[in-house]
XYZ file of C-alpha atoms in Angstrom:
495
model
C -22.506 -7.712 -29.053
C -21.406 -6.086 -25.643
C -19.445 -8.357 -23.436
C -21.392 -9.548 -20.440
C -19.941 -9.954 -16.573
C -21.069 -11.046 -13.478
C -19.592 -8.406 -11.499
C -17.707 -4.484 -12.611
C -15.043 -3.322 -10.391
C -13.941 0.275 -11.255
C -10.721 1.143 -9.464
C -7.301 -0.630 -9.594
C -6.568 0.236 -6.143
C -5.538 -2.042 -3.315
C -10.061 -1.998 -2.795
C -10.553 -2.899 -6.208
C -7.946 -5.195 -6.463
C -9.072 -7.092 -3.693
C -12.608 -7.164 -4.120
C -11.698 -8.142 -8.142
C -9.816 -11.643 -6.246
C -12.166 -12.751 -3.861
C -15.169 -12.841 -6.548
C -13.096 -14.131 -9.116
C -11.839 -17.104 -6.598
C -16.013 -17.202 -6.105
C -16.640 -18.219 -9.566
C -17.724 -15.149 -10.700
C -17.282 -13.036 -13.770
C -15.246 -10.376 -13.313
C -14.113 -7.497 -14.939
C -12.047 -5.191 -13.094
C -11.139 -1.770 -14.883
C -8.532 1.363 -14.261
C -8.119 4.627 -15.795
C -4.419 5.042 -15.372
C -1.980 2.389 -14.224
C -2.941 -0.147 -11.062
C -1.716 1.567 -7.484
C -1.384 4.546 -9.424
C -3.009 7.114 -7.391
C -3.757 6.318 -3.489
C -2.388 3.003 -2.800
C 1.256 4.004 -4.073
C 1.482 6.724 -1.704
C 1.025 5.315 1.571
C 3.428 5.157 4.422
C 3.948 1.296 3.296
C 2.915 -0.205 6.868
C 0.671 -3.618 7.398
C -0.094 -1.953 11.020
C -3.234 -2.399 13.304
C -3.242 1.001 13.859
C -1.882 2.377 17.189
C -3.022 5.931 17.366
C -6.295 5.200 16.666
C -6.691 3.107 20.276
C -7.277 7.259 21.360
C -10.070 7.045 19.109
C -11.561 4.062 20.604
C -11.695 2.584 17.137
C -10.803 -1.326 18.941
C -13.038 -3.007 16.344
C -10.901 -1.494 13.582
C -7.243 -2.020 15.086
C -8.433 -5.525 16.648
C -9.467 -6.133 12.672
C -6.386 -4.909 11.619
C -3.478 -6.761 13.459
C -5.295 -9.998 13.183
C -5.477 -9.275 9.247
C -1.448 -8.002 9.295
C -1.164 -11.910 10.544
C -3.045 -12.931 7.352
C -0.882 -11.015 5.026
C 1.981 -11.438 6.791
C 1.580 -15.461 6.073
C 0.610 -14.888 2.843
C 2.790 -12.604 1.031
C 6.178 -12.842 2.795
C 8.093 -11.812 -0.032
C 6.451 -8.090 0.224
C 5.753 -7.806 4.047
C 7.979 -8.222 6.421
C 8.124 -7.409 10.105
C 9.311 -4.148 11.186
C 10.316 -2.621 14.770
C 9.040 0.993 15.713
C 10.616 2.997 18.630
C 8.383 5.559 20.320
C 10.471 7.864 22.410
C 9.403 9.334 25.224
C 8.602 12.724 24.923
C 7.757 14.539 28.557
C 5.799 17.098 27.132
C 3.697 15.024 25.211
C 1.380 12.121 26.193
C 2.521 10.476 29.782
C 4.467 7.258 29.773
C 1.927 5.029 31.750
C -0.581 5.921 28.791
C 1.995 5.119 26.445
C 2.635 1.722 28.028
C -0.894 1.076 28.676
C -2.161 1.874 24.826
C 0.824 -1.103 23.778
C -0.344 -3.884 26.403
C -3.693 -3.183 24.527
C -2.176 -3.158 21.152
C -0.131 -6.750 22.140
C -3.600 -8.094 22.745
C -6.354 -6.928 21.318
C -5.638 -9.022 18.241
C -5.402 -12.081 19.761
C -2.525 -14.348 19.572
C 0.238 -12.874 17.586
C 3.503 -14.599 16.023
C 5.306 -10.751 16.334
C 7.891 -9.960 19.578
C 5.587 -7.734 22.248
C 5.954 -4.429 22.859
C 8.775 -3.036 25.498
C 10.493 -0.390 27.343
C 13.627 0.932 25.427
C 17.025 2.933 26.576
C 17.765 5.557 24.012
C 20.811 6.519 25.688
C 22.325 3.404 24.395
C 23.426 2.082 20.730
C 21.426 2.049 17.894
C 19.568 5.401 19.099
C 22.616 7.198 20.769
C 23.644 9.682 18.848
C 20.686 9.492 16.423
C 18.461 11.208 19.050
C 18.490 13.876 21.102
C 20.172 14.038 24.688
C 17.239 14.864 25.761
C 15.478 11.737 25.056
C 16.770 8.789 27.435
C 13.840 6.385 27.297
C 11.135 5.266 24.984
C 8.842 2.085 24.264
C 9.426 -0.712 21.102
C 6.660 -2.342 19.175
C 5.918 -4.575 16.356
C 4.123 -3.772 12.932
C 4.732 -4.639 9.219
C 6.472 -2.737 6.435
C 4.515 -3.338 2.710
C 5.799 -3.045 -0.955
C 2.162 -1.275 -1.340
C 2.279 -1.215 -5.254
C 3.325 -4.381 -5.833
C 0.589 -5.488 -3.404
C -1.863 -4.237 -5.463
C -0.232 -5.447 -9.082
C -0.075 -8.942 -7.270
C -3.282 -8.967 -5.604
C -4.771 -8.191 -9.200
C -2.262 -10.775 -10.551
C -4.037 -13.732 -8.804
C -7.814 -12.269 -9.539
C -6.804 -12.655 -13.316
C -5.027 -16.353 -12.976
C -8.519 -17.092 -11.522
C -10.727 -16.340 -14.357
C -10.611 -12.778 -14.348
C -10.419 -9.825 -16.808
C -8.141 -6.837 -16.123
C -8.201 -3.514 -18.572
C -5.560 -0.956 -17.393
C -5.739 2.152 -19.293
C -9.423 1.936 -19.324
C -11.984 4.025 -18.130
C -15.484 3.842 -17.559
C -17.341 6.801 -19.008
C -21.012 6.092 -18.838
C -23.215 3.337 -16.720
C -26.521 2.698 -17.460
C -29.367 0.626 -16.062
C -30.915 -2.170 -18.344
C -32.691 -4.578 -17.902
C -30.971 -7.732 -16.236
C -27.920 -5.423 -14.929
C -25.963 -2.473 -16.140
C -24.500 -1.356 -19.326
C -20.885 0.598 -19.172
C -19.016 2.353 -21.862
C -15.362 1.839 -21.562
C -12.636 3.893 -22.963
C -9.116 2.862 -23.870
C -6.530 3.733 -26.633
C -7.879 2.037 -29.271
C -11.703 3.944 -28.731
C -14.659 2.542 -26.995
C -16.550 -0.607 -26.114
C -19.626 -1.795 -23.938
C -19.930 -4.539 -21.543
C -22.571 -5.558 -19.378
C -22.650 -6.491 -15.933
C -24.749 -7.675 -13.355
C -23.292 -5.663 -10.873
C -21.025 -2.741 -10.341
C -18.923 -2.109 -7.285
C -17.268 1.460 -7.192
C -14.061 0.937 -5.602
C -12.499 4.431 -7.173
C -10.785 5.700 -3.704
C -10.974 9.543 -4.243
C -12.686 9.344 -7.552
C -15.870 7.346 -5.982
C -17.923 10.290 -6.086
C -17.337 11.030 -9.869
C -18.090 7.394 -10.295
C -21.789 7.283 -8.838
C -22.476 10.440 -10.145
C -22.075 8.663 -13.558
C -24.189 5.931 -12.357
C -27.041 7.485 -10.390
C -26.892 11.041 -12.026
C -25.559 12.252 -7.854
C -23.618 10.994 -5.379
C -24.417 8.503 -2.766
C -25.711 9.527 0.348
C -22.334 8.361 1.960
C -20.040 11.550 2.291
C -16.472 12.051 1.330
C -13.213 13.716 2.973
C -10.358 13.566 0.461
C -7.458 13.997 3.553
C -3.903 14.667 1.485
C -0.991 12.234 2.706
C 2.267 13.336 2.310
C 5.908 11.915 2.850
C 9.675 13.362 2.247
C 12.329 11.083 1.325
C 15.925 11.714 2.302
C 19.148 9.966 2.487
C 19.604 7.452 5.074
C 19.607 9.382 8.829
C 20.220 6.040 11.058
C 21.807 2.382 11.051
C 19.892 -0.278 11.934
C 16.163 -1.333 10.678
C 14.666 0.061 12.991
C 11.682 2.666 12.667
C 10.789 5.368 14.553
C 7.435 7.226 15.545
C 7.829 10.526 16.613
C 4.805 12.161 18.509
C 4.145 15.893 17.368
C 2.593 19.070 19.743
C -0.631 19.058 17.823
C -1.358 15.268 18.622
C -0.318 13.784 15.008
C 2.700 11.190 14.697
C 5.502 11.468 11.978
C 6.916 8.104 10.646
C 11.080 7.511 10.244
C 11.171 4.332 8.353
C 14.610 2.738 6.774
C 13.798 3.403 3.067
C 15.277 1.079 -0.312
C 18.681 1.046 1.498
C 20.316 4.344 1.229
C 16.799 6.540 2.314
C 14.918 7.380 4.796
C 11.160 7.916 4.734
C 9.398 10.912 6.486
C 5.386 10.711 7.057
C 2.911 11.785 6.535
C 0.987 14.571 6.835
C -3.164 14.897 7.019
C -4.301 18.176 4.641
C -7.692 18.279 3.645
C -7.185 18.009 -0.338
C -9.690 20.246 -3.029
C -7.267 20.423 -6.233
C -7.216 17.724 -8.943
C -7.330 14.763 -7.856
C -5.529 13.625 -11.001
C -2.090 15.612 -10.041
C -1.563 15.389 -6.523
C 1.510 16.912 -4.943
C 3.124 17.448 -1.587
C 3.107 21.551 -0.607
C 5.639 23.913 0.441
C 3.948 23.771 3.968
C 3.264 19.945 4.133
C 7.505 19.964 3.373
C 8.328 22.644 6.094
C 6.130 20.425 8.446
C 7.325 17.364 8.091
C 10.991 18.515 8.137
C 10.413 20.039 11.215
C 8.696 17.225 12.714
C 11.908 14.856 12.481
C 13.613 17.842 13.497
C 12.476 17.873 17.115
C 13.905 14.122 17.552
C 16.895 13.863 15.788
C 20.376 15.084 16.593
C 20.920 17.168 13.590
C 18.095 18.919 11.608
C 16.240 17.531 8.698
C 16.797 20.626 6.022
C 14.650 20.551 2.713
C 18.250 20.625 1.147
C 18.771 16.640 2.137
C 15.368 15.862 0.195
C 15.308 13.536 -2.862
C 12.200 13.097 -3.750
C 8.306 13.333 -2.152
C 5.462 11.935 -3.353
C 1.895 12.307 -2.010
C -1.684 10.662 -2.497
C -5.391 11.683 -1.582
C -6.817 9.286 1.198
C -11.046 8.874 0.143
C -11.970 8.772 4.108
C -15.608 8.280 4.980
C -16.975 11.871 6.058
C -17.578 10.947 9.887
C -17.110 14.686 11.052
C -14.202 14.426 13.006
C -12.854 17.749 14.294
C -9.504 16.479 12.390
C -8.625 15.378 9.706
C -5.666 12.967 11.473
C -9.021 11.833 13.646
C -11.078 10.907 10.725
C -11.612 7.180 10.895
C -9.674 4.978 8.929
C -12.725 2.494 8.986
C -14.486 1.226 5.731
C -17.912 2.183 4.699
C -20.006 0.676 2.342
C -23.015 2.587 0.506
C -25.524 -0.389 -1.750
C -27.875 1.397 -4.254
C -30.446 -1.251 -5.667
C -34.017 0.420 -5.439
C -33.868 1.717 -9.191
C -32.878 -1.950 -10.393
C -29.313 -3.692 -10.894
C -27.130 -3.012 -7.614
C -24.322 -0.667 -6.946
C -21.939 -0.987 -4.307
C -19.357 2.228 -3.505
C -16.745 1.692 -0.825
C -15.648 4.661 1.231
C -12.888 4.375 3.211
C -10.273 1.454 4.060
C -6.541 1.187 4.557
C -4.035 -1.310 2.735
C -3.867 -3.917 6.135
C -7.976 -4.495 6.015
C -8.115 -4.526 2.077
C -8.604 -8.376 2.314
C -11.758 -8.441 4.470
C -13.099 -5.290 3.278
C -13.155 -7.220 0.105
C -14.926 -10.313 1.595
C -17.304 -7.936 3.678
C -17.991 -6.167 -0.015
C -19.354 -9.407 -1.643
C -21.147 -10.143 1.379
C -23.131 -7.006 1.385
C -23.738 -7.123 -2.259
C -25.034 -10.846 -1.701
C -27.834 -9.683 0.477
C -29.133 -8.475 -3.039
C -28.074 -10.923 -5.785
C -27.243 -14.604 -5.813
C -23.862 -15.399 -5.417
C -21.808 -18.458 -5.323
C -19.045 -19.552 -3.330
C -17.191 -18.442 -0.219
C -14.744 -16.549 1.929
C -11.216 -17.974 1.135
C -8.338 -15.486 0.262
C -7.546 -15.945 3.753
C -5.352 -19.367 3.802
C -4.559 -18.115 -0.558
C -0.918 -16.987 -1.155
C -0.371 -14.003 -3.267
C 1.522 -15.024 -6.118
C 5.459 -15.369 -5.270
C 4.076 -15.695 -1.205
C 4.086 -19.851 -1.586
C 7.023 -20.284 0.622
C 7.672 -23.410 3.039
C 6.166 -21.746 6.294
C 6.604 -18.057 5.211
C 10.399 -18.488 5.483
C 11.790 -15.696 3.407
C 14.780 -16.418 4.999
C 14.705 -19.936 3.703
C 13.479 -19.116 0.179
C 16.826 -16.595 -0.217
C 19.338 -19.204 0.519
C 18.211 -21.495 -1.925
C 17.762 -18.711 -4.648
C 21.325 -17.969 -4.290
C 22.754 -21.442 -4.297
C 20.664 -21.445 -7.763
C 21.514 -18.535 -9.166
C 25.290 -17.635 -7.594
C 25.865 -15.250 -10.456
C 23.530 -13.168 -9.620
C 25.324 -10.541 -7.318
C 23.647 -10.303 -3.864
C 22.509 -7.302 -3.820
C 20.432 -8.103 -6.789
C 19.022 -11.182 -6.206
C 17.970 -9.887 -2.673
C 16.089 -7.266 -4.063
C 14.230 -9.627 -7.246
C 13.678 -12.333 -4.321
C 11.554 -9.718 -2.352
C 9.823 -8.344 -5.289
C 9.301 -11.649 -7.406
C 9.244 -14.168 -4.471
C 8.966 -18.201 -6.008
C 8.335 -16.506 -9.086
C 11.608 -14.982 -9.446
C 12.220 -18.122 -12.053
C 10.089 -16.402 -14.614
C 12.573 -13.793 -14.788
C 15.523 -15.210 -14.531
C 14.632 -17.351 -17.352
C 17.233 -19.775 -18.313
C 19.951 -17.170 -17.685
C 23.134 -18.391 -16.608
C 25.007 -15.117 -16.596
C 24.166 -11.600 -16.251
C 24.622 -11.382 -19.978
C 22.081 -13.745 -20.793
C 19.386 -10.652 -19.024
C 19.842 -8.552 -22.196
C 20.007 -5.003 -22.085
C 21.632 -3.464 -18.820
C 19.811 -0.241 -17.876
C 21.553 0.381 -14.911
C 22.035 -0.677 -11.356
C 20.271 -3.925 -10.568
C 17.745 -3.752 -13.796
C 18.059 -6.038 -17.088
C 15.865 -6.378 -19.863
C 14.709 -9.561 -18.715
C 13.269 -7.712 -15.494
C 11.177 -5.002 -18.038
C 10.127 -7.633 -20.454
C 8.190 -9.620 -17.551
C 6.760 -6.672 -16.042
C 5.037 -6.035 -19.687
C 4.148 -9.660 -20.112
C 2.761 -10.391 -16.400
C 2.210 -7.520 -14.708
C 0.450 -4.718 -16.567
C 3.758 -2.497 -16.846
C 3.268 -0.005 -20.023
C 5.535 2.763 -19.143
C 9.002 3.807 -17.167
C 6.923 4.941 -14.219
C 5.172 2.393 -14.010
C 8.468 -0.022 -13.542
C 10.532 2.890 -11.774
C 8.297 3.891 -9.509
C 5.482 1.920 -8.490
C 6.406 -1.954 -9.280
C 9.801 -1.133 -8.213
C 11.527 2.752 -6.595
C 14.502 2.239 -8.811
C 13.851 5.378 -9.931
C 15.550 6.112 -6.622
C 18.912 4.341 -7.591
C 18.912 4.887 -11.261
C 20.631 7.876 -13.161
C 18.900 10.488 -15.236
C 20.080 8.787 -18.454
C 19.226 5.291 -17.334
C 15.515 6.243 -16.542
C 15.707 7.835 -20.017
C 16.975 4.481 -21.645
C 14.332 2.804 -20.161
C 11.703 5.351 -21.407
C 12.838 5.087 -24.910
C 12.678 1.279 -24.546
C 9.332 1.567 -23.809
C 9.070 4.077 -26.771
C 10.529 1.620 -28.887
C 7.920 -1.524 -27.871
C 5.183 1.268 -28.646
């Protein structure tokens, strides 16, 4: 006998994940599914910001970034282990867009999400310390705002965390190969390692990001009438080019902005880029020009050249944008779009669209669309709900460390600084009862025990290196060859 659900989310991405919470903190049964890993396409390869959006004030898209910075409040409060505030410096460039529209596009931004606990925007010398030196001569002034840097993957991983602590069911590895109508719901053939299975569901909601398509053509035998621009994102990583943390935006000639964000310590991020994407969506990669772009982008502001020689490492990801027929694809909108199938019998919802800083009431605005179809219970409430490790006296990250390291002294500081911000108040499940570094087991490398790998298996989906190395974590950026190997044959060896 087939399982049976209330509600099927395909798609462990920051949509899924989110939409997977909410019902599950609504009482309902839910089963959320993933082909690969969780964050393992999309949400892992964004430019990690909680932001409201600047750029797209030129696009008169106010509901959006109005939407957006009052939900980067939300998160920030409620996951303070993995978002923290983050200053960006805009300098002025003459040739560009004036600096009276600058100015007036960050009084709007200060406001337009109401009352804000980040500093307000203002006007910057760049002829002075941090930036002297970093930038050109030729830049001497600039403007300063506030946004919100995001551990994206482990946003997702803990997002899904809390859906399962509330009731519900999480398959990674699993993917849904067939959906059929019957006659109270739908019927879906899973497939995992071990072969296939069937569940039921009442509903389905097709939260695939650039796989959504492929998804309701399985369903419905087409797509939905909603239309899809896959836009490629992609970002350079290089060793650290400035002190300080600090970000910077740099404005480009063809309208576009280029990210410069302090990176894991020694790095510095460079993104992104907008391509429109038609390869395989299941190997995306950054290209030769999308490199020579971005290099030269950061090239124009800083004192010395970014060379392809200083990169180590890229990574890209395929944004599913809502087809709105923008003449770019930088002006496509970022908004969410939802399409609701339910004339041939049990609905299906597919989400186009969204960004990591709305996920939260995309997800509530998801359930609320599907309810104007089926009976559900309960109500909005992720919004006052702690991710797990985010249930800190008044958000005080601050706080939270202090106290860690009167606790745990033996842990060295760079360390515990970096399990405090991954693991938050749960950072006691992986310390254990360890008094010593010994008592951690294995030592792979760097800052990672076996302790660290043996709760990522237990509580947070982890199956393989890359999915500790690179999306619950970027040690893979600090680790040796031969360490990343010992931790694949560790893996091996649980298998």
């Amino acid at each position: 006998m087939s399982q049976a659900y209330d509600l099927l989310v395909i798609g462990g991405g920051i949509n899924g994940a989110g939409i997977a919470r909410d019902g599950a903190g609504r009482g309902l049964r839910v089963l959320l599914v993933e082909k690969d890993d969780l964050a393992s396409h999309t949400s892992s390869a964004s430019t990690k910001l909680v932001h409201g959006g600047l750029r797209y004030l030129e696009h008169y898209e106010f509901r959006l970034v109005s939407e957006s910075l009052r939900e980067r409040e939300v998160l920030l409060r409620n996951a303070p282990h993995i978002i923290w505030p983050l200053r960006f410096v805009m300098p002025h460039e003459p040739s560009m867009r004036p600096k009276w529209m600058l100015r007036l596009g960050l009084l709007l931004y200060d406001r337009i999400g109401g009352k804000m606990s980040l500093p307000r925007s203002k006007r910057v010398d760049l002829r002075v310390a941090p930036h002297r030196g970093v930038l050109q001569e030729r830049l001497r002034a600039g403007f300063e705002y506030s946004d919100c840097w995001v551990e994206d993957a482990r946003l997702v991983v803990l997002t899904v965390k809390d859906a399962e602590e509330r009731g519900a069911e999480v398959r990674v590895g699993t993917e849904c190969t067939a959906l059929a109508r019957v006659a109270d719901g739908w019927r879906a053939t899973l497939r995992d390692g071990a072969g296939e299975t069937e569940v039921t569901a009442r509903a389905v909601i097709n939260a695939a990001g650039p796989f959504v398509d492929r998804v309701a053509k399985t369903a419905l035998g087409r797509s939905t009438p909603a239309h899809l621009r896959l836009v490629k994102g992609s970002h350079i990583i290089v060793s650290r080019r400035f002190p300080g943390e600090h970000a910077y935006i740099f404005q480009q000639p063809d309208g576009r902005i280029v990210f410069a964000i302090p990176y894991e310590r020694d790095f510095t991020l460079i993104g992104t880029t907008d391509q429109l994407y038609k390869g395989d969506l299941d190997d995306v990669r950054i290209a030769p020009e999308e490199v020579t772009y971005l290099c030269e982008a950061a090239s124009r502001y800083f004192t010395s050249a970014v060379s392809e020689e200083e990169i180590v490492s890229t990574y890209a990801g395929v944004r599913p944008l809502y087809e709105d027929n923008a003449a770019s694809n930088s002006t496509v909108t970022r908004d969410y779009v939802f399409e609701l199938e339910a004339e041939g019998g049990a609905p299906i919802l597919s989400v186009y669209g969204g960004k990591i800083t709305t996920y939260r009431k995309l997800a509530e605005h998801a359930l609320e669309k599907l309810g104007q179809v089926l009976d559900l219970p309960g109500a909005a409430w992720t919004a006052q709900a702690p991710l797990p490790g985010g249930d800190m006296p008044d958000g005080d990250f601050a706080a939270f460390l202090w106290r860690a390291n009167e606790r745990y002294g033996w842990v060295p500081p760079e360390m515990l600084q970096r399990l405090a911000r991954a693991y938050g108040t749960r950072l006691d499940l992986v310390l254990g009862e360890a008094t010593s570094l010994a008592d951690l087991g294995r030592h792979f490398g760097g800052t990672l025990y076996a302790a660290e790998l043996r709760y990522l298996v237990a509580h947070e989906y982890a199956r393989t290196a890359e999915d500790v190395l690179w999306r619950r974590s970027k040690l893979g950026l600090h680790l040796a060859e031969d360490a990343q190997q010992a931790v694949t044959d560790w893996f091996a060896a649980r298998d």
